[in-house]
Coordinates of C-alpha atoms in Angstrom, one line a residue:
X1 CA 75.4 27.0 35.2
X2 CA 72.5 26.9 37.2
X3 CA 69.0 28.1 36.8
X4 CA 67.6 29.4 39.0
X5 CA 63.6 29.7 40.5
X6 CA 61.4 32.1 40.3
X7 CA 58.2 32.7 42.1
X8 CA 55.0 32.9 39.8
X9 CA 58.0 33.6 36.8
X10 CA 58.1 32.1 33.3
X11 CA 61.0 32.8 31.4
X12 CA 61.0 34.6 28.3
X13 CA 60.4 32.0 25.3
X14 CA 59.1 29.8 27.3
X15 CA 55.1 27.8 26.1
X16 CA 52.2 29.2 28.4
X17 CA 50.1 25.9 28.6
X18 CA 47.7 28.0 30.5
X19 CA 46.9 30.1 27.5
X20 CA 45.0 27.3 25.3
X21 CA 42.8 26.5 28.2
X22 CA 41.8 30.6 29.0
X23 CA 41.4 31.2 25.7
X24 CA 38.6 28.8 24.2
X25 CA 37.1 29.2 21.3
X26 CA 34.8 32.2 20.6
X27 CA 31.2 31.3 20.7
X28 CA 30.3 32.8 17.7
X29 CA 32.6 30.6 15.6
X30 CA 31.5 27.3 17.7
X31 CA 27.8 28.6 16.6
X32 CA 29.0 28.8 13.0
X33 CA 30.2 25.1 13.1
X34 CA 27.1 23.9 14.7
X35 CA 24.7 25.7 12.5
X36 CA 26.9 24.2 9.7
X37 CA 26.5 20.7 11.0
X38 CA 22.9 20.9 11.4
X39 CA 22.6 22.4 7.5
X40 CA 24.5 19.2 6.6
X41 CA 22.7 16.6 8.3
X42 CA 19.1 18.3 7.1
X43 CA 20.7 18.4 3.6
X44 CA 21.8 14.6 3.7
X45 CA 18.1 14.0 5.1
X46 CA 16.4 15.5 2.8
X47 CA 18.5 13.9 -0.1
X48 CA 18.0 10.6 1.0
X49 CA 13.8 11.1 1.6
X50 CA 13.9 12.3 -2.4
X51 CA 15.9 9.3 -3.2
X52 CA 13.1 7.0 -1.4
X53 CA 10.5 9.3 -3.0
X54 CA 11.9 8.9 -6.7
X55 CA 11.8 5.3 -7.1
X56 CA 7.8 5.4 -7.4
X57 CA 8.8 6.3 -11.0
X58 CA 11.4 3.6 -11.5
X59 CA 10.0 -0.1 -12.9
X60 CA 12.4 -2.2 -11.5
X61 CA 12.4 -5.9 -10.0
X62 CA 15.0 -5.6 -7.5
X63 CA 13.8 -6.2 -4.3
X64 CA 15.5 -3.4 -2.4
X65 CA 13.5 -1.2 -4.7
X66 CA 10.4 -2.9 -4.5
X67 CA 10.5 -2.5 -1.2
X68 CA 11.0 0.9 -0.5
X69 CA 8.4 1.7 -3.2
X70 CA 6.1 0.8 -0.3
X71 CA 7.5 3.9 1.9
X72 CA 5.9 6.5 0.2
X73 CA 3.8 7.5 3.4
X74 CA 6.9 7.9 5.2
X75 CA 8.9 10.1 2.6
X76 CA 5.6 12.5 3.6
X77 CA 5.8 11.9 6.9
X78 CA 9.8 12.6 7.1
X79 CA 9.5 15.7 5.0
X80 CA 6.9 17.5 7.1
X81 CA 9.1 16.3 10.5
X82 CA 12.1 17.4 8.8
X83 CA 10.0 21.2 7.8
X84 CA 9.3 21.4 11.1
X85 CA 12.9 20.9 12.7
X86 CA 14.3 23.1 9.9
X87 CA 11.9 26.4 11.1
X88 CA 12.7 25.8 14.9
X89 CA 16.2 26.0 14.4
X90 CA 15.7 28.9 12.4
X91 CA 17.9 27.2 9.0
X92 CA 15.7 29.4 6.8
X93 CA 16.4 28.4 3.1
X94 CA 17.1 24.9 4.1
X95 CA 13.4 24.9 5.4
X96 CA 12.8 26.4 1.9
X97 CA 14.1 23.6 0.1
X98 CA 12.6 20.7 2.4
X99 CA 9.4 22.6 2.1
X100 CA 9.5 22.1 -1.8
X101 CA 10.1 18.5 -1.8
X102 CA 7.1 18.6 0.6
X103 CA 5.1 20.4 -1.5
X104 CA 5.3 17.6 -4.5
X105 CA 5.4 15.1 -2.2
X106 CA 1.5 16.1 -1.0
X107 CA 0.7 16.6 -4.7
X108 CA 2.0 12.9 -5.6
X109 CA -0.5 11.9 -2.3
X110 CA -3.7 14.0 -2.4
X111 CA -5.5 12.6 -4.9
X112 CA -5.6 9.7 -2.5
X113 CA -7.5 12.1 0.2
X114 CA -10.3 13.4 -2.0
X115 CA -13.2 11.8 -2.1
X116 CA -15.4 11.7 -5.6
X117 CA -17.9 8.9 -4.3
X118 CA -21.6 8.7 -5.9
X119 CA -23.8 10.5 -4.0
X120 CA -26.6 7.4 -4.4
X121 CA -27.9 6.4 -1.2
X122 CA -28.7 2.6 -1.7
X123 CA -25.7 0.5 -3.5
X124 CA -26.9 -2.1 -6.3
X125 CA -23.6 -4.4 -5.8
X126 CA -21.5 -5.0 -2.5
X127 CA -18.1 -6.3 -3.7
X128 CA -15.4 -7.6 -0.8
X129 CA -12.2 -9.3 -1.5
X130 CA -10.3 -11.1 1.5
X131 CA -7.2 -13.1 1.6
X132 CA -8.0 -15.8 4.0
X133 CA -4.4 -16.4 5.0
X134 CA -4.1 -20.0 3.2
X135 CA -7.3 -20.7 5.3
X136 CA -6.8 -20.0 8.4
X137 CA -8.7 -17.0 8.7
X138 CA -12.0 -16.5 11.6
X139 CA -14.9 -18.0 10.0
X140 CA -17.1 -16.4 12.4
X141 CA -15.6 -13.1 11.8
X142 CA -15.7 -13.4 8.0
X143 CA -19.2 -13.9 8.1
X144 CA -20.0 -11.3 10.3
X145 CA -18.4 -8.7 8.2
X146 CA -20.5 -10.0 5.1
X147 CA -23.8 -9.6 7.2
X148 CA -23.0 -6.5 8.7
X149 CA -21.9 -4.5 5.3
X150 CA -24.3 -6.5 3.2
X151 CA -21.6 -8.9 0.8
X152 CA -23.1 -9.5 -2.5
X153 CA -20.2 -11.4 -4.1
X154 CA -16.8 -12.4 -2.0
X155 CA -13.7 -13.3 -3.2
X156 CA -11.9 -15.6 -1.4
X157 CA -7.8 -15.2 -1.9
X158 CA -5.7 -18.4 -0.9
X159 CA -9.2 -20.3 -0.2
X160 CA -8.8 -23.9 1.3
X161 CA -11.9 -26.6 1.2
X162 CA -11.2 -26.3 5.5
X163 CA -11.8 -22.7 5.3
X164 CA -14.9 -22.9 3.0
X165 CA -16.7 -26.0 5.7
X166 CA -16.1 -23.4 8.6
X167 CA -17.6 -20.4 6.2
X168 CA -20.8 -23.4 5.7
X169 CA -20.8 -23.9 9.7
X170 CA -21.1 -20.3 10.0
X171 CA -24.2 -19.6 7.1
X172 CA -21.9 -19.3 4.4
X173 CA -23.9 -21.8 2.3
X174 CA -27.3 -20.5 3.0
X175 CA -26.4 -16.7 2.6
X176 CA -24.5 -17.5 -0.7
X177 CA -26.6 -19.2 -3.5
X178 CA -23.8 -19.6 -5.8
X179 CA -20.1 -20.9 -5.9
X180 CA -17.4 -20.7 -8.0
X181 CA -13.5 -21.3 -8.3
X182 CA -10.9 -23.6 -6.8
X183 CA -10.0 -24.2 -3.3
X184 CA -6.9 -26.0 -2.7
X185 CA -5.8 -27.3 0.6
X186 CA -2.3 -26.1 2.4
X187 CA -1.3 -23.4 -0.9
X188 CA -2.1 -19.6 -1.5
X189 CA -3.2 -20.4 -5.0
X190 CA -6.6 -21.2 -4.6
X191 CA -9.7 -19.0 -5.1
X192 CA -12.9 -19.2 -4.7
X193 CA -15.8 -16.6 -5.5
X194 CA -19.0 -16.7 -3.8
X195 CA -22.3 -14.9 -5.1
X196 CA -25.9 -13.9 -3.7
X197 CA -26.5 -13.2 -7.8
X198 CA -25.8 -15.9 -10.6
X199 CA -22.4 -16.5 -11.8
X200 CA -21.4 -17.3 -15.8
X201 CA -17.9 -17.9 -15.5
X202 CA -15.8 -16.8 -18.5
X203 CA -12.2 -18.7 -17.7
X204 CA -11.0 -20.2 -14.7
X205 CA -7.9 -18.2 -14.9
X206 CA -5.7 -21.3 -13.7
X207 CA -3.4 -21.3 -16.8
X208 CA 0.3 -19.8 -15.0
X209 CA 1.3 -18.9 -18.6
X210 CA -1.8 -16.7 -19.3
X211 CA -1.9 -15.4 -15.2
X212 CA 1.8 -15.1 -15.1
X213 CA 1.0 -16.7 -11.6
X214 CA 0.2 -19.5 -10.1
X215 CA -2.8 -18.8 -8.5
X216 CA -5.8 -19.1 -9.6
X217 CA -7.2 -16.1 -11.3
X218 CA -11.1 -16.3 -12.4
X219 CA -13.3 -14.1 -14.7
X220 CA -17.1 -14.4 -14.4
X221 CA -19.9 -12.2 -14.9
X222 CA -22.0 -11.6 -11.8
X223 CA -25.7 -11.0 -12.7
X224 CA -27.3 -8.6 -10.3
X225 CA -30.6 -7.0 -10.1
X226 CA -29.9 -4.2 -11.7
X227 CA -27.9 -5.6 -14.2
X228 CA -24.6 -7.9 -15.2
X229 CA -20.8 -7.0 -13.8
X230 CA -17.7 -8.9 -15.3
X231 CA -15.4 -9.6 -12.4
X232 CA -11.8 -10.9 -12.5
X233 CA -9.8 -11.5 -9.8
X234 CA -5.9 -11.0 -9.0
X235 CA -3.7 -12.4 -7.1
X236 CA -0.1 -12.5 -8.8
X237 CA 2.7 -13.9 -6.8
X238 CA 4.0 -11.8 -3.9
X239 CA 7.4 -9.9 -4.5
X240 CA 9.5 -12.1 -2.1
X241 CA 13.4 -11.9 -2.8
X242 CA 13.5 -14.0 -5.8
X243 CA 10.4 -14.0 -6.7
X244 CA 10.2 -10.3 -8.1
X245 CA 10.2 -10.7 -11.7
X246 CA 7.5 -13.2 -11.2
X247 CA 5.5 -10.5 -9.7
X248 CA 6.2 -8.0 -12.1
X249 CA 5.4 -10.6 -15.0
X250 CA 1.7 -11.2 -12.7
X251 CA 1.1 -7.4 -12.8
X252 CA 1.8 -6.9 -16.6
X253 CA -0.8 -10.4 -17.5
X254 CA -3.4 -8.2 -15.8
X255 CA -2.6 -5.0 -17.3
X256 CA -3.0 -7.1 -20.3
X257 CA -6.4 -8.3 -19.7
X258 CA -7.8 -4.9 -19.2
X259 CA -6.4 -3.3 -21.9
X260 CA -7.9 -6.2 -24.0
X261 CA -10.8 -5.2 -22.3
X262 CA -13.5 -3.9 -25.0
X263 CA -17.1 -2.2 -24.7
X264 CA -18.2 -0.2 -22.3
X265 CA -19.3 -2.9 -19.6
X266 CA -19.1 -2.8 -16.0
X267 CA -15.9 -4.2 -14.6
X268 CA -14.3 -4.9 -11.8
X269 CA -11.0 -6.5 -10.6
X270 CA -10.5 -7.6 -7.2
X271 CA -8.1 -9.6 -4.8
X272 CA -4.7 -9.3 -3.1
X273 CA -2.7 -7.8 -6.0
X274 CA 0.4 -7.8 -3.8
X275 CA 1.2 -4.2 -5.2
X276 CA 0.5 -0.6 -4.1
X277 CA 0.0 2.8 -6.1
X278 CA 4.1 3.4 -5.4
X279 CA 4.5 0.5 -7.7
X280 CA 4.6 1.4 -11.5
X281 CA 3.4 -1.9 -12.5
X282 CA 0.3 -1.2 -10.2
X283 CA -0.1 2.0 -11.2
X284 CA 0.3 0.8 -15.3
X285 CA -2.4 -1.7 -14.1
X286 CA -4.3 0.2 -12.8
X287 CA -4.5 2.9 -15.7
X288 CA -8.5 3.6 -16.7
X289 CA -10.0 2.2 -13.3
X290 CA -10.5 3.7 -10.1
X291 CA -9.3 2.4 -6.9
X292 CA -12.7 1.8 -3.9
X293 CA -10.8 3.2 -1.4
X294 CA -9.0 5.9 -2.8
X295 CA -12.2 6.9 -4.5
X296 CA -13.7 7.1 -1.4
X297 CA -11.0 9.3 0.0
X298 CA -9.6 7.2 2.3
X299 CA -5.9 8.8 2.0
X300 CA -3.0 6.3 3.4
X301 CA -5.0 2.0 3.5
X302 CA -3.1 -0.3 5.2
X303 CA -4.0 -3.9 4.3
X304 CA -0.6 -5.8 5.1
X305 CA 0.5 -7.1 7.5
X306 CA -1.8 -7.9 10.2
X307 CA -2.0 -11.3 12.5
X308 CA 1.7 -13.4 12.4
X309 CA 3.6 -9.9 12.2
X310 CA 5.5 -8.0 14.2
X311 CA 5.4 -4.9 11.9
X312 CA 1.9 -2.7 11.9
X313 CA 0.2 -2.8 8.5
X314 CA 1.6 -0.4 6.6
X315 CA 1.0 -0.4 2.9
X316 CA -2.3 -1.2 0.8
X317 CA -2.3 -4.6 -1.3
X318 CA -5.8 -5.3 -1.8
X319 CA -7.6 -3.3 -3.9
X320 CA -11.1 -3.1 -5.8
X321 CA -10.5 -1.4 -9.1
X322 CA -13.6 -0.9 -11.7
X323 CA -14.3 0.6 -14.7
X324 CA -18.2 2.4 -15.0
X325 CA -19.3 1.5 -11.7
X326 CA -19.4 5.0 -9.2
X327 CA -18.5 4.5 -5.7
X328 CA -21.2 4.6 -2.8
X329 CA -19.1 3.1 -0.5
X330 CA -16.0 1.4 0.7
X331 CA -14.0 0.0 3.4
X332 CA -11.8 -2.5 5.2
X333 CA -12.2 -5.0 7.8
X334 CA -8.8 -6.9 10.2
X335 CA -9.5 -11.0 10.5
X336 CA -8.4 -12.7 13.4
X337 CA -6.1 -15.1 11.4
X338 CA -5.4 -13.1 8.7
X339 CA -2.2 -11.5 7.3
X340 CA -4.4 -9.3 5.3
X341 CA -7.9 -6.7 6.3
X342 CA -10.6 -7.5 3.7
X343 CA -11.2 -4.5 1.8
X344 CA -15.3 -4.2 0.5
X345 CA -17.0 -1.7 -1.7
X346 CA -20.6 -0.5 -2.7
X347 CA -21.4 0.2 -6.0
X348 CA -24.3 2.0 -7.8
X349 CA -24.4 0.3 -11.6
X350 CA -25.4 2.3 -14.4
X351 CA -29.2 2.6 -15.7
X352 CA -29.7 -0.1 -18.2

């Protein structure tokens, strides 16, 4: 039997290819399925910014954790991006829901943008804490930025006796009537403390089990003017992989010493503290005392990392934290040399 051709005919039963390809799908369904898609990614966004966002209130050494504790600028940063792309494409309770975790996100961060600074023109103490780097920080510049903001008392993180003969070629000696502290050649443990005002020191803070660090960590009373300020300095080891329960253990010693703190003196504690305010153990720390920079409204300080890094400085690890001594001032200065800005702050002391 044979079957025969037919122009332009298709026998009965038989598939039309052709009807798949001039039929596509509607495009109110293909909308559907994008719109659906785009809720999806958002939602997996947004879950993965709170995530990020939560662990400021977990105290944990593990260093993935310790690390992203530092990304609390961009959670705030993602959210408001991500509000922004949920209203253009019109995803209206998604935009809703990123909006909320906004909203506490800004709440966690704000206290960081107001400013409550004393409204006292002329500071009785300059205070400014810079880690030299293991001592290869710019003399020259270091100097400069004493002069220029008027350094009473500097603190000198990972101090070297090469660093301190370049600070002495550069004034150093002359502008700085005393000297205190260690300096210890090719290590970031040493520290030294130089004054304009007399020095009493109270412990040399070398002890690893008291400091829970290697470095050196000195307490002395600076006699101004206007009256006497205890100072201790921090610098507990840095939260390297392996290295984090050593940090943590640095953070809790100095949460130690100031809540064995007792009267009502003037204090303040100053250096590289290798921690920010999305730490717990910094913010433990921290409890009591007020942060310069925050105090002075400064909002999101970067101190780390600077020269010898590819990354910009993103997170704040050196902090000047006192107890009774308002705020006129504060700021932070980048060293050529330096992995880390020097942060400074005036203070007015209280009326004897």
């Amino acid at each position: 039997m044979t079957v025969q051709e037919t122009d332009g005919a298709t026998l009965p039963g038989a598939p039309d290819d052709a009807d798949d390809a001039s039929n596509p799908e509607p495009p109110t369904q293909r909308g559907r399925r994008r719109r659906r898609w785009l809720d999806v990614v958002i939602a997996v966004a947004l879950l993965v910014l709170v995530a990020v966002g939560a662990l400021r209130w977990l105290d944990s050494t593990a260093y993935v954790v310790v690390v992203l504790q530092t990304a609390g600028p961009f959670v705030l940063i993602g959210l408001a991006l991500l509000t922004v792309a949920a209203l253009l494409l019109r995803r209206w309770w998604t935009a809703l829901a990123v909006a909320v975790a906004l909203a506490a996100a800004v709440a966690v961060a704000a206290p960081s943008f107001r400013s409550s600074t004393s409204p006292k023109a002329e500071p009785d103490l300059t205070v400014m804490s810079a880690n030299v780097w293991i001592g290869s920080a710019n003399a020259t510049q270091l100097m400069d930025a004493v002069r220029f903001h008027s350094v009473d008392v500097l603190v000198l993180i990972e101090a070297t006796p090469a660093l301190l003969q370049r600070l002495d070629a550069e004034g150093a000696g002359d502008y700085f009537s005393q000297r205190e502290g260690v300096a210890r050649p090719g290590t970031f443990t040493g520290t030294t403390v130089l004054s304009r005002y007399p020095l009493s020191v109270r412990s040399a803070g070398t002890d690893p089990a008291v400091e829970g660090t290697q470095s050196a960590q000195p307490e002395l009373d600076v006699t101004a003017p206007e009256g006497t300020v205890r100072l201790k300095v921090a610098h507990p080891t840095a939260p390297l992989r392996g290295d984090t329960v050593e940090w943590r253990a640095g953070l809790r010693a100095l949460q130690s010493w100031r809540e064995r703190l007792d009267g009502d003196e003037p204090v303040v504690m100053a250096g590289d503290f290798n921690a920010d305010f999305g730490h717990p153990g910094m913010r433990d720390l921290a409890q009591g005392l007020e942060d310069a920079q925050r105090t002075d409204g400064q909002g999101w300080v970067r101190t780390w990392p600077f020269a010898g890094n590819r990354l910009p400085a993103f997170v704040q690890l050196d902090h000047l934290l006192s107890r009774r001594l308002p705020v006129v001032s504060a700021g932070q200065v980048a060293i050529n040399r330096a992995d880390h800005a020097a942060v400074w702050a005036s203070y007015a002391l209280p009326a004897r």
